[in-house]
Amino acid sequence: MTANATSGAPQAVAALDAVSVRRYTTGQVILDDITWNVYAGQHWALLGANGAGKTTVLRLIGALMHPTTGTVDVLGHRLGRVDMRELRAHIGLVSSAQKVPLDATAHTVVLTGHTGTVQPLWRKYDAEVRERADALLAELEIKELAERPYGVCSGGQRARILVARALMADPSLLLLDEPFNALDLPSREDLIDALHRLATTRPALTTITVTHHLEELSPAIGHVLLLKEGRVLTSGAAEDVLTAEQMTRCFGRPIEVSRHEGRWLARSGRGTPTAAQ
């Protein structure tokens, strides 16, 4: 399954048009009139306070749910007109909340990415598939973990194992939902380095990363979407969006932003919170 070709204009890998999501039981508005396009080879960060709707946006693009109103197109296919399970097979997803058998080896966990299952389906894994799992572990620089049980791997090692698992289907779109959750500093930096290498060695790969901290963004992140209370506050090139003014508006308190060698840093500024504009 690939994106449908459209002559004249670049094809969006993911496109949300006037998308809203409401909770049926309470009528609560989760997302309100979201319009956003992501193109091949772009690397986006999705930022906002808790409850801003970041994970819901990722679930829409990951073909895990439908919008209440508006349209969502992923890899050239519109949700509601495509088999969601088939579409999900072409999207890589990494989340610290993923269920993985703790006694399975790292190699086995990566193999399950081929079938999109929690438990391994051994008859589906021929020599070529197994070799691909080996190659991905090497690409993420964790080949030495191949026979180590997932449950005894560190948080950073688990995160890279999950990235390798997500790449087993050779997706053109990789979604990362708070992949740095609970990682210590060395593990965080190892994962950032790994994601930066992927962006360099896989120029056609598109990534969207949900995070709370600018320090977790790799230098490959070129675009940012800021969400506030379920609405798009602003989006565009990282250097235009990651400013003190925009971050202060997004999080409702003074924030100072700096950049060093392609890496971003945000910290609380002085003064009184700025009212939402």
Coordinates of C-alpha atoms in Angstrom, one line a residue:
M1 CA 0.0 0.0 0.0
T2 CA 1.5 3.3 -1.1
A3 CA 0.4 6.8 -1.5
N4 CA -1.6 7.6 -4.6
A5 CA 0.4 9.6 -7.1
T6 CA -0.9 13.1 -7.7
S7 CA 0.6 15.1 -10.6
G8 CA 1.6 18.7 -10.1
A9 CA 1.8 18.9 -6.3
P10 CA 3.8 16.9 -3.7
Q11 CA 1.8 14.1 -2.1
A12 CA 1.1 14.4 1.6
V13 CA 2.1 11.4 3.7
A14 CA -0.5 12.5 6.2
A15 CA -3.2 15.1 5.8
L16 CA -5.8 16.3 8.3
D17 CA -8.5 18.7 7.0
A18 CA -10.8 20.4 9.4
V19 CA -10.6 17.5 11.8
S20 CA -12.5 17.4 15.1
V21 CA -12.7 14.7 17.7
R22 CA -15.4 14.7 20.4
R23 CA -16.0 12.1 23.2
Y24 CA -19.3 10.6 22.5
T25 CA -20.2 9.9 26.1
T26 CA -19.6 13.5 27.3
G27 CA -19.4 15.6 24.2
Q28 CA -16.0 16.8 25.3
V29 CA -14.0 18.4 22.5
I30 CA -10.6 16.6 22.2
L31 CA -9.5 18.2 18.9
D32 CA -11.1 21.2 17.2
D33 CA -10.7 22.1 13.5
I34 CA -7.2 20.6 12.9
T35 CA -5.7 21.1 9.5
W36 CA -2.2 19.8 9.0
N37 CA -0.1 18.3 6.1
V38 CA 3.0 16.2 6.5
Y39 CA 5.1 15.5 3.4
A40 CA 7.6 12.7 2.6
G41 CA 11.0 13.0 4.2
Q42 CA 9.9 15.6 6.7
H43 CA 10.6 15.2 10.5
W44 CA 8.0 16.8 12.7
A45 CA 7.7 17.3 16.5
L46 CA 4.2 17.6 18.0
L47 CA 4.3 19.6 21.2
G48 CA 1.8 20.9 23.7
A49 CA 0.8 20.7 27.4
N50 CA -0.8 17.6 28.8
G51 CA -4.4 17.2 27.4
A52 CA -3.6 19.3 24.3
G53 CA -4.6 16.4 22.0
K54 CA -1.1 15.2 20.9
T55 CA -1.7 11.5 21.3
T56 CA -5.2 11.8 19.7
V57 CA -3.6 13.3 16.6
L58 CA -1.0 10.5 16.5
R59 CA -3.8 7.9 16.9
L60 CA -5.6 9.4 13.9
I61 CA -2.5 9.3 11.7
G62 CA -1.7 5.9 13.0
A63 CA -5.1 4.6 11.7
L64 CA -6.2 3.7 15.2
M65 CA -9.3 5.8 15.3
H66 CA -11.6 7.9 13.1
P67 CA -12.3 11.6 13.4
T68 CA -15.7 12.8 14.5
T69 CA -15.8 15.4 11.6
G70 CA -13.3 16.3 8.9
T71 CA -11.1 14.0 6.8
V72 CA -7.8 12.2 7.5
D73 CA -5.7 10.8 4.7
V74 CA -2.7 8.6 5.4
L75 CA -0.3 7.3 2.8
G76 CA -2.8 8.5 0.2
H77 CA -5.8 6.6 1.7
R78 CA -8.7 8.2 3.5
L79 CA -9.8 6.8 6.8
G80 CA -13.3 5.4 6.4
R81 CA -12.6 4.1 2.9
V82 CA -9.7 1.8 3.6
D83 CA -9.1 -1.3 5.7
M84 CA -7.5 0.2 8.9
R85 CA -5.7 -3.0 9.7
E86 CA -4.0 -3.1 6.3
L87 CA -3.1 0.6 6.5
R88 CA -1.6 0.1 10.0
A89 CA 0.7 -2.5 8.6
H90 CA 2.5 0.2 6.6
I91 CA 2.9 2.6 9.5
G92 CA 5.6 2.2 12.1
L93 CA 4.6 3.1 15.7
V94 CA 6.8 3.3 18.7
S95 CA 5.3 3.9 22.2
S96 CA 6.6 3.2 25.7
A97 CA 3.1 1.9 26.4
Q98 CA 3.4 -1.0 23.8
K99 CA 2.8 -4.4 25.3
V100 CA 5.9 -6.6 24.8
P101 CA 6.5 -10.1 26.4
L102 CA 9.3 -9.5 28.9
D103 CA 10.7 -12.9 28.4
A104 CA 11.1 -12.6 24.6
T105 CA 14.6 -11.8 23.3
A106 CA 15.3 -8.6 21.5
H107 CA 15.5 -10.5 18.2
T108 CA 12.1 -12.0 18.8
V109 CA 10.6 -8.7 19.7
V110 CA 11.9 -7.2 16.4
L111 CA 10.6 -10.2 14.5
T112 CA 7.0 -9.6 15.7
G113 CA 7.1 -6.3 13.8
H114 CA 6.9 -8.3 10.6
T115 CA 3.5 -9.7 11.6
G116 CA 2.3 -6.8 13.7
T117 CA 1.6 -9.1 16.6
V118 CA 2.5 -9.2 20.3
Q119 CA 3.4 -12.9 20.4
P120 CA 5.7 -14.3 17.7
L121 CA 4.2 -16.2 14.7
W122 CA 7.2 -18.4 14.1
R123 CA 5.9 -19.9 10.8
K124 CA 5.9 -16.5 9.3
Y125 CA 9.5 -15.8 9.9
D126 CA 11.7 -17.3 7.1
A127 CA 15.5 -16.8 6.8
E128 CA 15.1 -13.5 5.0
V129 CA 12.9 -12.1 7.7
R130 CA 15.3 -13.2 10.4
E131 CA 18.2 -11.6 8.6
R132 CA 16.3 -8.4 8.3
A133 CA 15.7 -8.4 12.1
D134 CA 19.5 -8.9 12.6
A135 CA 20.2 -6.0 10.2
L136 CA 17.9 -3.7 12.1
L137 CA 19.4 -4.5 15.4
A138 CA 22.8 -3.7 13.9
E139 CA 21.4 -0.4 12.4
L140 CA 20.2 0.7 15.8
E141 CA 23.6 -0.4 17.3
I142 CA 22.1 -3.0 19.6
K143 CA 23.1 -6.2 17.8
E144 CA 24.7 -7.5 21.0
L145 CA 21.2 -7.5 22.6
A146 CA 19.8 -10.0 20.1
E147 CA 19.5 -12.9 22.6
R148 CA 18.9 -10.8 25.7
P149 CA 15.4 -11.0 27.2
Y150 CA 13.5 -7.7 26.7
G151 CA 12.6 -7.6 30.3
V152 CA 16.2 -7.2 31.5
C153 CA 17.1 -4.5 28.9
S154 CA 17.5 -0.9 30.0
G155 CA 14.9 1.7 29.1
G156 CA 17.0 3.1 26.4
Q157 CA 17.8 -0.4 25.0
R158 CA 14.1 -1.2 25.0
A159 CA 13.3 2.1 23.1
R160 CA 15.8 1.2 20.4
I161 CA 14.4 -2.4 20.2
L162 CA 11.0 -0.9 19.6
V163 CA 12.3 1.4 16.9
A164 CA 13.8 -1.7 15.2
R165 CA 10.5 -3.5 15.5
A166 CA 8.6 -0.6 14.0
L167 CA 11.0 -0.6 11.0
M168 CA 10.5 -4.3 10.2
A169 CA 7.6 -3.5 7.9
D170 CA 9.8 -0.9 6.1
P171 CA 7.3 1.9 6.7
S172 CA 7.5 5.2 5.0
L173 CA 5.9 6.8 8.1
L174 CA 7.2 6.4 11.6
L175 CA 5.2 7.7 14.6
L176 CA 7.0 8.1 18.0
D177 CA 4.7 8.6 20.9
E178 CA 6.8 9.9 23.9
P179 CA 9.7 7.4 23.1
F180 CA 11.9 9.1 25.7
N181 CA 9.6 8.5 28.6
A182 CA 11.5 7.7 31.8
L183 CA 14.9 7.5 30.1
D184 CA 18.0 8.6 31.9
L185 CA 20.4 11.1 30.2
P186 CA 22.7 8.6 28.5
S187 CA 19.8 6.5 27.2
R188 CA 18.0 9.6 25.9
E189 CA 21.1 10.7 24.0
D190 CA 21.6 7.2 22.5
L191 CA 18.0 7.3 21.2
I192 CA 18.4 10.8 19.9
D193 CA 21.6 9.7 18.0
A194 CA 19.8 6.7 16.6
L195 CA 16.9 8.7 15.3
H196 CA 19.2 11.3 13.8
R197 CA 21.1 8.5 12.0
L198 CA 17.8 7.1 10.6
A199 CA 16.9 10.5 9.3
T200 CA 20.3 10.7 7.5
T201 CA 20.4 7.1 6.1
R202 CA 16.7 6.9 5.2
P203 CA 15.9 10.1 3.4
A204 CA 12.4 9.0 2.3
L205 CA 11.4 8.2 5.9
T206 CA 8.9 10.6 7.5
T207 CA 8.7 10.9 11.3
I208 CA 6.4 12.5 13.8
T209 CA 7.6 12.7 17.4
V210 CA 5.4 13.5 20.3
T211 CA 7.4 14.8 23.3
H212 CA 7.2 17.2 26.2
H213 CA 10.8 18.4 26.1
L214 CA 12.7 20.3 23.4
E215 CA 15.9 18.7 24.7
E216 CA 14.6 15.4 23.2
L217 CA 14.4 16.7 19.7
S218 CA 17.2 15.5 17.3
P219 CA 18.8 17.9 15.0
A220 CA 16.8 16.2 12.2
I221 CA 13.6 17.7 13.4
G222 CA 12.8 20.4 10.8
H223 CA 9.1 21.2 11.5
V224 CA 7.0 21.6 14.6
L225 CA 3.3 21.7 15.4
L226 CA 2.2 23.4 18.6
L227 CA -1.2 22.3 20.0
K228 CA -3.1 24.2 22.7
E229 CA -6.4 22.9 24.1
G230 CA -7.1 20.8 21.0
R231 CA -6.4 23.5 18.4
V232 CA -3.4 24.3 16.3
L233 CA -1.6 27.2 17.8
T234 CA 1.0 27.4 15.1
S235 CA 3.0 25.1 12.8
G236 CA 5.9 25.3 10.4
A237 CA 9.7 25.4 10.3
A238 CA 11.2 24.6 13.7
E239 CA 13.2 27.9 13.8
D240 CA 10.0 29.8 13.3
V241 CA 7.8 27.9 15.8
L242 CA 10.3 27.2 18.6
T243 CA 10.5 30.8 19.8
A244 CA 10.1 32.2 23.3
E245 CA 6.9 34.0 22.3
Q246 CA 5.2 30.9 20.7
M247 CA 6.3 28.5 23.5
T248 CA 5.1 31.0 26.1
R249 CA 1.7 31.2 24.4
C250 CA 1.5 27.4 24.1
F251 CA 2.3 26.6 27.7
G252 CA 0.9 29.7 29.5
R253 CA 4.1 30.7 31.3
P254 CA 7.3 32.6 30.3
I255 CA 9.6 30.2 28.5
E256 CA 13.1 31.0 27.2
V257 CA 14.3 29.0 24.1
S258 CA 17.8 28.6 22.9
R259 CA 19.6 26.4 20.3
H260 CA 23.1 24.9 20.3
E261 CA 24.6 22.8 17.5
G262 CA 21.2 21.9 16.2
R263 CA 19.7 21.0 19.6
W264 CA 17.0 22.9 21.4
L265 CA 16.7 23.9 25.0
A266 CA 13.6 25.4 26.8
R267 CA 13.6 26.7 30.4
S268 CA 11.2 28.8 32.5
G269 CA 11.7 32.5 32.0
R270 CA 11.2 35.3 34.5
G271 CA 8.1 37.4 34.9
T272 CA 4.4 36.6 35.1
P273 CA 2.6 34.2 32.8
T274 CA 1.4 35.6 29.5
A275 CA -2.4 35.2 28.9
A276 CA -3.3 33.0 26.0
Q277 CA -3.8 35.0 22.8

